[in-house]
Short mmCIF file of C-alpha atoms in Angstrom, two decimals:
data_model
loop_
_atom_site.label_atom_id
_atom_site.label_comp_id
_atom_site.label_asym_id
_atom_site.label_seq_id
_atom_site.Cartn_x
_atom_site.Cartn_y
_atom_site.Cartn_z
CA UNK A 1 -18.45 -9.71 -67.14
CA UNK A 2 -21.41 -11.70 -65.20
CA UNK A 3 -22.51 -14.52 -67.72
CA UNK A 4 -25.53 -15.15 -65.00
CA UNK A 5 -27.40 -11.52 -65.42
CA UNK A 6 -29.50 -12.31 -68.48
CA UNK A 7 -30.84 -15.50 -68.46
CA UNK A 8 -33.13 -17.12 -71.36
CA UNK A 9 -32.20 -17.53 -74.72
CA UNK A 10 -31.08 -13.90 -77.21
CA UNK A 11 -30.93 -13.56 -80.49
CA UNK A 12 -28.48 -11.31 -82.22
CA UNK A 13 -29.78 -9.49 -85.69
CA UNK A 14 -26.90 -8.06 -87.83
CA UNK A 15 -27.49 -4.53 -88.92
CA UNK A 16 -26.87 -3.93 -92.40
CA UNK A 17 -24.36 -1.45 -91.88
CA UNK A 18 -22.11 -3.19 -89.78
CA UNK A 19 -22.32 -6.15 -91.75
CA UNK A 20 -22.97 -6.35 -95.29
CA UNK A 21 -23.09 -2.56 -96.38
CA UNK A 22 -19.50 -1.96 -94.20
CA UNK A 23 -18.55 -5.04 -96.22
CA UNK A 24 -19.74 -4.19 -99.60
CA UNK A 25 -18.24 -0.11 -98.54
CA UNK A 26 -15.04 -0.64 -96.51
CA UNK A 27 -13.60 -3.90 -97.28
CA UNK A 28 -15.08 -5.71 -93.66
CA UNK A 29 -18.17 -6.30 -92.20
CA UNK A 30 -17.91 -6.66 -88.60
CA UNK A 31 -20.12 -9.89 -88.47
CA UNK A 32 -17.20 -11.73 -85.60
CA UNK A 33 -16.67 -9.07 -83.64
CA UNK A 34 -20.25 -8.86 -81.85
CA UNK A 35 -20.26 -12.36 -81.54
CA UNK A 36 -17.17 -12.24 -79.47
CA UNK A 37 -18.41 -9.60 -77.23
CA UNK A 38 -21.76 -11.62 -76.70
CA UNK A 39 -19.85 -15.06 -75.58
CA UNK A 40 -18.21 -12.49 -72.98
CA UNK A 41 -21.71 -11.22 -71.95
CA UNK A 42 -24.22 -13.57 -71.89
CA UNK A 43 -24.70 -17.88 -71.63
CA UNK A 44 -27.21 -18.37 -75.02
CA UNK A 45 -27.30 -16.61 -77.80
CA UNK A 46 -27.86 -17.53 -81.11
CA UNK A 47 -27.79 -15.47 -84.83
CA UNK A 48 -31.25 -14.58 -86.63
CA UNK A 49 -31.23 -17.31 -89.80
CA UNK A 50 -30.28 -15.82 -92.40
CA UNK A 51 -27.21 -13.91 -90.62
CA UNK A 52 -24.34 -12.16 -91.87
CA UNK A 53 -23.82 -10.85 -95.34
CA UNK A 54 -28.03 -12.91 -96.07
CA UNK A 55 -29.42 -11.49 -93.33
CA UNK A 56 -32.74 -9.53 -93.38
CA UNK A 57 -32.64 -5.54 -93.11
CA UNK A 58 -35.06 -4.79 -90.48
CA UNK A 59 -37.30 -2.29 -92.59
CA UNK A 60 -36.57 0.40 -90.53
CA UNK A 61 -32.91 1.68 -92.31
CA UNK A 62 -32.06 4.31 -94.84
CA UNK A 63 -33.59 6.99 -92.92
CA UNK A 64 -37.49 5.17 -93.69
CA UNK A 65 -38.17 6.13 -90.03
CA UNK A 66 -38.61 9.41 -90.96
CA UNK A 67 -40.57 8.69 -93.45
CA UNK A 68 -44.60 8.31 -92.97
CA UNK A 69 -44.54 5.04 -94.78
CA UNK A 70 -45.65 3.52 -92.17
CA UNK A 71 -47.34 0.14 -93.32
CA UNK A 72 -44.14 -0.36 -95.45
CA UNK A 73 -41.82 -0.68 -92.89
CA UNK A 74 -44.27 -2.92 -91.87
CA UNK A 75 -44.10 -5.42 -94.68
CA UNK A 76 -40.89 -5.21 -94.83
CA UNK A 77 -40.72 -6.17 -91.42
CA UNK A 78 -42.84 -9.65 -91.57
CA UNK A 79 -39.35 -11.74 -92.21
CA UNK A 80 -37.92 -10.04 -89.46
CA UNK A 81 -41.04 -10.72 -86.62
CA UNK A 82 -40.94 -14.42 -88.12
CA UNK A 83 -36.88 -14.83 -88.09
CA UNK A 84 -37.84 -13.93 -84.06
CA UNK A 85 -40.18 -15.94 -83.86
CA UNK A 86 -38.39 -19.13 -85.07
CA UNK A 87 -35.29 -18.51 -82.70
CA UNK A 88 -37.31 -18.78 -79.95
CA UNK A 89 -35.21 -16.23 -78.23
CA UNK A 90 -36.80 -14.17 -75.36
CA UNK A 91 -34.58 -11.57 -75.84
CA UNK A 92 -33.37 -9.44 -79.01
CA UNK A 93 -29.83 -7.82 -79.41
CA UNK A 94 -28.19 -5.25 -82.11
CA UNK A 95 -25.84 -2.65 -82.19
CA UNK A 96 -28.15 -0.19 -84.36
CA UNK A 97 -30.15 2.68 -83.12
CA UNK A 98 -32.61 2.78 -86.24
CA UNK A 99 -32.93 -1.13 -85.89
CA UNK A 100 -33.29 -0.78 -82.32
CA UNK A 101 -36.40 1.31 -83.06
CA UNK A 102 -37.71 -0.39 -86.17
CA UNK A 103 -37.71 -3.57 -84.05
CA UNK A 104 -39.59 -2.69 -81.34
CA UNK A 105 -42.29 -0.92 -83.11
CA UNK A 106 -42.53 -4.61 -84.99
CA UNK A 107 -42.86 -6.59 -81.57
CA UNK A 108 -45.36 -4.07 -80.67
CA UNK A 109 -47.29 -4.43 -83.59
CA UNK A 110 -47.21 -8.15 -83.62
CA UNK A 111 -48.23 -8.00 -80.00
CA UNK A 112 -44.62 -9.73 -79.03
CA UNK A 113 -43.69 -6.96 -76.99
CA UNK A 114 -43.08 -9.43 -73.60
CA UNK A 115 -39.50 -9.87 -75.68
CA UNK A 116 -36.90 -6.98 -74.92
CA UNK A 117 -35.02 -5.36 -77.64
CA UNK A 118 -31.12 -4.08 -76.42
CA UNK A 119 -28.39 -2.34 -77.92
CA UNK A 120 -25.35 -4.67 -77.50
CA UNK A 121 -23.40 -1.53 -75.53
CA UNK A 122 -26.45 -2.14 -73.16
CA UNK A 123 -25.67 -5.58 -73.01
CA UNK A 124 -22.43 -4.60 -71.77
CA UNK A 125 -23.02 -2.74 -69.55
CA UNK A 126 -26.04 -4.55 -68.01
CA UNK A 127 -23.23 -7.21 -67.42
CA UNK A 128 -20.06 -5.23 -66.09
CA UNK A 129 -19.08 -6.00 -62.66
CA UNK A 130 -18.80 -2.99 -60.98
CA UNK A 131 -16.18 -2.39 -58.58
CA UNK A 132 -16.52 0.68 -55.45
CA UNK A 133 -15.52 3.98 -57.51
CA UNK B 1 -28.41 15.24 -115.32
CA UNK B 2 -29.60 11.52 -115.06
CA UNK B 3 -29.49 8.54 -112.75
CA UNK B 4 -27.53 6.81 -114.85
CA UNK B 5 -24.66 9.24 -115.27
CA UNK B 6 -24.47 10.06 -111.71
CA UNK B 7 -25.26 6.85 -110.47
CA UNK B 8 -21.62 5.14 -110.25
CA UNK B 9 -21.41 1.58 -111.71
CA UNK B 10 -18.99 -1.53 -111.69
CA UNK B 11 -17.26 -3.29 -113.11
CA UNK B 12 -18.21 -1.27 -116.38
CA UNK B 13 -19.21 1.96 -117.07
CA UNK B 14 -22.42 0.55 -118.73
CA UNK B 15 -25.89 -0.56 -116.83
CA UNK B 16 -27.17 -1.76 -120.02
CA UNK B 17 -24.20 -3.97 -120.70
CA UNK B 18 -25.03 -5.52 -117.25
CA UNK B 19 -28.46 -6.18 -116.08
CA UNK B 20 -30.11 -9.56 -117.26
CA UNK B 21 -33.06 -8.83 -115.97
CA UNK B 22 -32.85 -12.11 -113.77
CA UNK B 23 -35.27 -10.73 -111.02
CA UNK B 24 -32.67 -12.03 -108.13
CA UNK B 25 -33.07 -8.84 -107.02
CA UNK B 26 -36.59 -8.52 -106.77
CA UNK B 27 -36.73 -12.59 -105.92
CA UNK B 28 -34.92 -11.26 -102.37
CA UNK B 29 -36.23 -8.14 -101.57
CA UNK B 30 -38.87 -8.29 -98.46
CA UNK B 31 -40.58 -5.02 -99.64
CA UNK B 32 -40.95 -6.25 -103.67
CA UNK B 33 -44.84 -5.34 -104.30
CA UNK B 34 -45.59 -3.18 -101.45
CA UNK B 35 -47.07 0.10 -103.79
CA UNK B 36 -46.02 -1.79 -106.66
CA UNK B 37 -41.99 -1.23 -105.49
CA UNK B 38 -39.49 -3.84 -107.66
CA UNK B 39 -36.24 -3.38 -107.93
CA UNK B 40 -35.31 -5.52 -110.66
CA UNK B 41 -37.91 -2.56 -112.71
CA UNK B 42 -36.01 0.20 -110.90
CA UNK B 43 -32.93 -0.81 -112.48
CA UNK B 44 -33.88 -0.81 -116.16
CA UNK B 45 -36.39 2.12 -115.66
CA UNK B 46 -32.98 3.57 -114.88
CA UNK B 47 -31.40 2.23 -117.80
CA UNK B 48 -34.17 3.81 -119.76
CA UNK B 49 -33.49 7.06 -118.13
CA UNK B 50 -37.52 7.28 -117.02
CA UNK B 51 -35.77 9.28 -114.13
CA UNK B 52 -38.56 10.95 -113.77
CA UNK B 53 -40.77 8.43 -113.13
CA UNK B 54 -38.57 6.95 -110.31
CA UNK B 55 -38.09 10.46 -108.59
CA UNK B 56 -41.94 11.19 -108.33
CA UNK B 57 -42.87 7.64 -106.64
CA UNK B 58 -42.68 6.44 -103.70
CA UNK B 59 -39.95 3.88 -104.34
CA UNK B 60 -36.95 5.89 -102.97
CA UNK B 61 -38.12 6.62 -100.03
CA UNK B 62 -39.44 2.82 -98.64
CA UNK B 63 -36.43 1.15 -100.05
CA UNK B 64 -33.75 0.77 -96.77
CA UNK B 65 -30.70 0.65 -99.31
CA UNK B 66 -30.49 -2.42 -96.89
CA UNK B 67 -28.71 -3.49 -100.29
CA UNK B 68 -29.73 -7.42 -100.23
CA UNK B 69 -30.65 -6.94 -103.72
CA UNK B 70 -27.15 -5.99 -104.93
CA UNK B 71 -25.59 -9.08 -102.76
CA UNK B 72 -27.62 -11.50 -104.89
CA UNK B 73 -27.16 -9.61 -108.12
CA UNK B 74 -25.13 -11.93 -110.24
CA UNK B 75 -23.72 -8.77 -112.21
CA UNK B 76 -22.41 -6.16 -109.88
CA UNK B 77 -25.12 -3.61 -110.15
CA UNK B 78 -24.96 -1.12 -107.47
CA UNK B 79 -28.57 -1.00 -106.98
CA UNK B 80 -28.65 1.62 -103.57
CA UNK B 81 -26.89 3.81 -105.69
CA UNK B 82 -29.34 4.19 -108.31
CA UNK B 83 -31.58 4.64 -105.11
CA UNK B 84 -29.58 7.33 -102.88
CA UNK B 85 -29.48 8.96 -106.19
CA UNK B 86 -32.93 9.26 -107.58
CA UNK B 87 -33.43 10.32 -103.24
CA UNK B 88 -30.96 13.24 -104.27
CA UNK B 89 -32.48 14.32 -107.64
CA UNK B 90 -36.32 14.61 -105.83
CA UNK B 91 -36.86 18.64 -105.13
CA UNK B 92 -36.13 19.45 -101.44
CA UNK B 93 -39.66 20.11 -100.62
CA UNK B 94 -40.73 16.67 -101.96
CA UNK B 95 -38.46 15.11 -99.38
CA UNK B 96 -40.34 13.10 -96.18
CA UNK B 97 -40.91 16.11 -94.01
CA UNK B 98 -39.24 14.81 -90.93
CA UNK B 99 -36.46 14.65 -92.83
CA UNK B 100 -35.90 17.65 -93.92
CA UNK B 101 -37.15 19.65 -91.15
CA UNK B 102 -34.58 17.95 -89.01
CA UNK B 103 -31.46 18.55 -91.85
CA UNK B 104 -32.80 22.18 -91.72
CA UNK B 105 -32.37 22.33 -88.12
CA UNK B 106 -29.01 20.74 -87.86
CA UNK B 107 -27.42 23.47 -90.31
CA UNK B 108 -28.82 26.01 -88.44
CA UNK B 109 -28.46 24.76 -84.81
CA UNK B 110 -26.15 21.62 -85.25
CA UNK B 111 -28.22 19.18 -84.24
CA UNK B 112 -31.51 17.76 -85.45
CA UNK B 113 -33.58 18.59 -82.61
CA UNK B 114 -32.84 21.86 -82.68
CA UNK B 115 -31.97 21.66 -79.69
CA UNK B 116 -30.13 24.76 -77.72
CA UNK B 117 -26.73 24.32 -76.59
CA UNK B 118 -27.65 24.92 -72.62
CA UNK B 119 -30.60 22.74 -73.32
CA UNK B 120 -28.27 19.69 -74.44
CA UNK B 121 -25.87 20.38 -71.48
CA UNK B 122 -28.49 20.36 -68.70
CA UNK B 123 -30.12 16.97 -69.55
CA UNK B 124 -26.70 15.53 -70.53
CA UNK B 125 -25.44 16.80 -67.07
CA UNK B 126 -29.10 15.92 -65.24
CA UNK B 127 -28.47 12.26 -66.73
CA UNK B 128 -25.05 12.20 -65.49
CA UNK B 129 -25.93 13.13 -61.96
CA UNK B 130 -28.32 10.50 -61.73
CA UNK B 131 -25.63 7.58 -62.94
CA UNK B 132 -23.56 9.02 -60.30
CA UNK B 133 -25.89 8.26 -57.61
CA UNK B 134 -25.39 3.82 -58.67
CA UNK B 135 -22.42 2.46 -56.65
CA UNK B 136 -19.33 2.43 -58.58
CA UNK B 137 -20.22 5.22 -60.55
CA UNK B 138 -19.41 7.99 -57.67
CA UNK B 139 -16.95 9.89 -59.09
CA UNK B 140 -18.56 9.65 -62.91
CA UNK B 141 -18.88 13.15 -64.82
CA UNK B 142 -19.35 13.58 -68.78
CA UNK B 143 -16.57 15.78 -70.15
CA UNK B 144 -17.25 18.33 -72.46
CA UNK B 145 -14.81 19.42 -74.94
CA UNK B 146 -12.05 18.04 -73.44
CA UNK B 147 -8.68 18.37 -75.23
CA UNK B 148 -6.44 15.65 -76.52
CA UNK B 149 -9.25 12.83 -75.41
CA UNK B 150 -8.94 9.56 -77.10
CA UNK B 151 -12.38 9.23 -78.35
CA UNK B 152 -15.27 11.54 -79.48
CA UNK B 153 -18.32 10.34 -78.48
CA UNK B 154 -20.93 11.87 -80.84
CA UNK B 155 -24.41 11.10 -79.51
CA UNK B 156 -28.18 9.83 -82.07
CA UNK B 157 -30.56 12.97 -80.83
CA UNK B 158 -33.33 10.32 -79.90
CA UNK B 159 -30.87 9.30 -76.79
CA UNK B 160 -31.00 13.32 -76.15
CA UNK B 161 -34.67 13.71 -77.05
CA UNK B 162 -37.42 10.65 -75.88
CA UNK B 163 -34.62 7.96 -74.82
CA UNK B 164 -32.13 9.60 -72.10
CA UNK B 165 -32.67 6.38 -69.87
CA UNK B 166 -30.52 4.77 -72.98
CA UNK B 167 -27.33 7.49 -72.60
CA UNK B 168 -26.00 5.50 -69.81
CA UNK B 169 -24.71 2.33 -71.21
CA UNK B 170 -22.05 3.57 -73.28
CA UNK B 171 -21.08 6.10 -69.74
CA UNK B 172 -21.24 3.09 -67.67
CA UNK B 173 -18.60 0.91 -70.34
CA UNK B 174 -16.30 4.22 -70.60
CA UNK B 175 -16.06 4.61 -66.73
CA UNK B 176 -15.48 1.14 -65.49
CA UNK B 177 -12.70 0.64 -68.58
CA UNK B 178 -10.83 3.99 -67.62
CA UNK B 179 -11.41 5.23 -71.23
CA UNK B 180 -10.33 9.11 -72.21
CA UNK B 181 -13.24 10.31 -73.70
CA UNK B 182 -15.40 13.73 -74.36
CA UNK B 183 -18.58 14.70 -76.15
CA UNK B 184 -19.13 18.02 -78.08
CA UNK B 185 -20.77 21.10 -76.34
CA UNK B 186 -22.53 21.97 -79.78
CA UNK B 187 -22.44 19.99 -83.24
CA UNK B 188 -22.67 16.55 -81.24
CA UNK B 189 -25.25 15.10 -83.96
CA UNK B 190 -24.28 11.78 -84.23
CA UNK B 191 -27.07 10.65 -87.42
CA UNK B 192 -26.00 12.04 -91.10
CA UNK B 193 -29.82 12.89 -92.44
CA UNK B 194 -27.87 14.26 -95.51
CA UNK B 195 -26.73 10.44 -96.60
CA UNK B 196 -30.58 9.46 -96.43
CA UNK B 197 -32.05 12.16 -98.02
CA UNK B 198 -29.17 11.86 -100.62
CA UNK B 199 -27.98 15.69 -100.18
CA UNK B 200 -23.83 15.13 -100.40
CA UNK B 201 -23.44 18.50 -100.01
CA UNK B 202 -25.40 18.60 -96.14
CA UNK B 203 -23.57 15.07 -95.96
CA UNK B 204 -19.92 17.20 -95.52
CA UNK B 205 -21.01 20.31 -93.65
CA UNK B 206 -22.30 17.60 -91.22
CA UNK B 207 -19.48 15.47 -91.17
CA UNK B 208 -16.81 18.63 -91.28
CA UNK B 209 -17.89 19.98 -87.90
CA UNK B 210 -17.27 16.55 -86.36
CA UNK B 211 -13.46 16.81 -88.05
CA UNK B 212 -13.38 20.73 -87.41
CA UNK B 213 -14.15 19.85 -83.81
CA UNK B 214 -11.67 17.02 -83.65
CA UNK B 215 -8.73 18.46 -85.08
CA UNK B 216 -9.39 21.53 -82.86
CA UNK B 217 -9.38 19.56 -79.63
CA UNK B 218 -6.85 17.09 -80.59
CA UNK B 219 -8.90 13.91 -80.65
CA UNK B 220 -7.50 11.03 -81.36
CA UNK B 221 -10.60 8.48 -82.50
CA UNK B 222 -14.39 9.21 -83.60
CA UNK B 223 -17.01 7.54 -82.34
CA UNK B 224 -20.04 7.92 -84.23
CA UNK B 225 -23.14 5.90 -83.67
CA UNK B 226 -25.05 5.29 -86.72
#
């Protein structure tokens, strides 16, 4: 892994179902396992406060995408845009496709779209040194 | 048939024995308010068995079951439950529409798109080409159906539908770490729309194509993105 591809400071947001939900469902939420694979990846990174088992649901789970509530996902969003907003972070990180999407629709909304939102797979591979096939 | 019956609940079989009506719930939900949505009310309107009430608002349907209310609650009351079950007890054509149409489409075509099988093939394969172009990556190809694989990647249709620049990264991680892998031809849905809309019967013919499938190829692990 190249440590010196992303530069700046990311912020990692736990998706529900990896964390608390997989918790509450299976017995473990896998709250130290991204971590790990972000020390590997990257130089700063730091978790959205409140993290873990606390943390903040995005508004965008459950299936509400596909739902026209629109303005709700909204609200429900606010602690999210403001979480972002106090880690300073100039990047965002998860390992959720409807999170992924919620998120970005947020930034966009709250005219914060400058800051990129990644899956952490992408962060992976955005890192990988390649060797000649 | 009521919420409260079908709505499973711990550590006793009694909702009424349990709630205190503390409002933790409500006290950390981000979405308590928005059209008038409260949790800490959704629990003892359940209790009341005002079903009816609950299936006919809104409520289901903003609520993420991100299930921060049932972390604080003090008692144990399996509060997403109640939810994914008033979701299941709303008539089919009440359901968001996106949400349905798309379950529809996945019975009948096995995926949510409705997407045809050659269709799926020639932008997976288009995709693939294209990563193969980036040094390193010469030899790369995306295996279909291949038997006895290690893992089974099953793919979210928005990577297939708006998002193909997003297909890659998981390609790129398999090929540089020598991993044994295959994707379905057909049935490669990788999001359950029966668990949101709270249909456990659409939930298994969903997930029993992606065991049908492994158990006919001999595949070791599932990896299923949602």
């Amino acid at each position: 892994m190249d440590k010196t591809k992303i530069t700046g400071r990311v912020a990692y947001h736990d998706p529900c179902n990896y964390g608390r939900k997989s918790e509450e469902l299976f017995g473990h939420g896998f709250y130290e396992e991204p971590r790990w694979i972000l020390d590997q990846c990257v130089s700063e990174w730091v978790s959205l406060h409140p993290d873990k088992g606390t943390q903040y649901c995005c508004g965008g789970g459950g299936g509400t995408l596909q739902t026209p509530y629109k303005e709700e996902r909204f609200i429900y969003g606010r602690k999210k845009i403001e979480q972002i907003r106090q880690s300073d972070a100039q990047m965002v990180v998860l390992p959720c496709h409807s999170c992924h999407g919620q998120i970005k629709a947020l930034l966009e909304e709250n005219h914060m779209n400058h800051i990129p939102v990644k899956y952490l797979w992408e962060v992976v591979a955005d890192t990988l040194i390649v060797d000649a096939d | 048939m009521t919420i409260k019956k079908e709505a499973p609940l711990r550590p006793v079989q009694s909702v009424t024995d349990l709630c205190h009506t503390c409002g933790s719930c409500s006290a950390i939900c981000p979405l308590t308010g928005a059209k008038g949505f409260n949790p800490r009310k959704i629990v003892y309107m359940a209790i009341q068995e005002r079903d009816q009430e609950i299936i006919d608002s809104p409520w289901p349907w903003i609520c993420t079951m991100c299930g921060r209310c049932e972390h604080a609650c003090p008692m144990g009351i399996n509060i997403v439950n109640v939810i994914r079950t008033a979701r299941g007890m709303v008539d089919r054509k009440n359901v968001p529409l996106m949400l349905q149409k798309g379950i529809e489409l996945g019975l009948e075509t096995g995926n949510n798109l409705g997407l045809p099988d050659e269709d799926f093939k020639f932008i997976i394969e288009d995709v693939a080409s294209e990563l193969a172009d980036q040094p390193g990556f010469e030899s790369f190809q995306v295996p279909f159906d291949k038997k006895g694989a290690n893992l089974l990647h099953t793919l979210h249709n928005k990577l297939v539908n708006t998002q193909n620049e997003d297909l890659v990264h998981w390609w790129k991680i398999f090929h540089v770490a020598g991993e044994d892998w295959t994707i379905p031809s057909r049935n490669w849905e990788g999001v359950n729309w029966g668990y949101f809309s709270g249909d456990d019967e659409v939930m298994k013919v969903f997930v029993g194509r992606i065991v049908e499938h492994m158990e006919q190829f001999e595949i070791k692990n599932l990896m299923y993105p949602e």
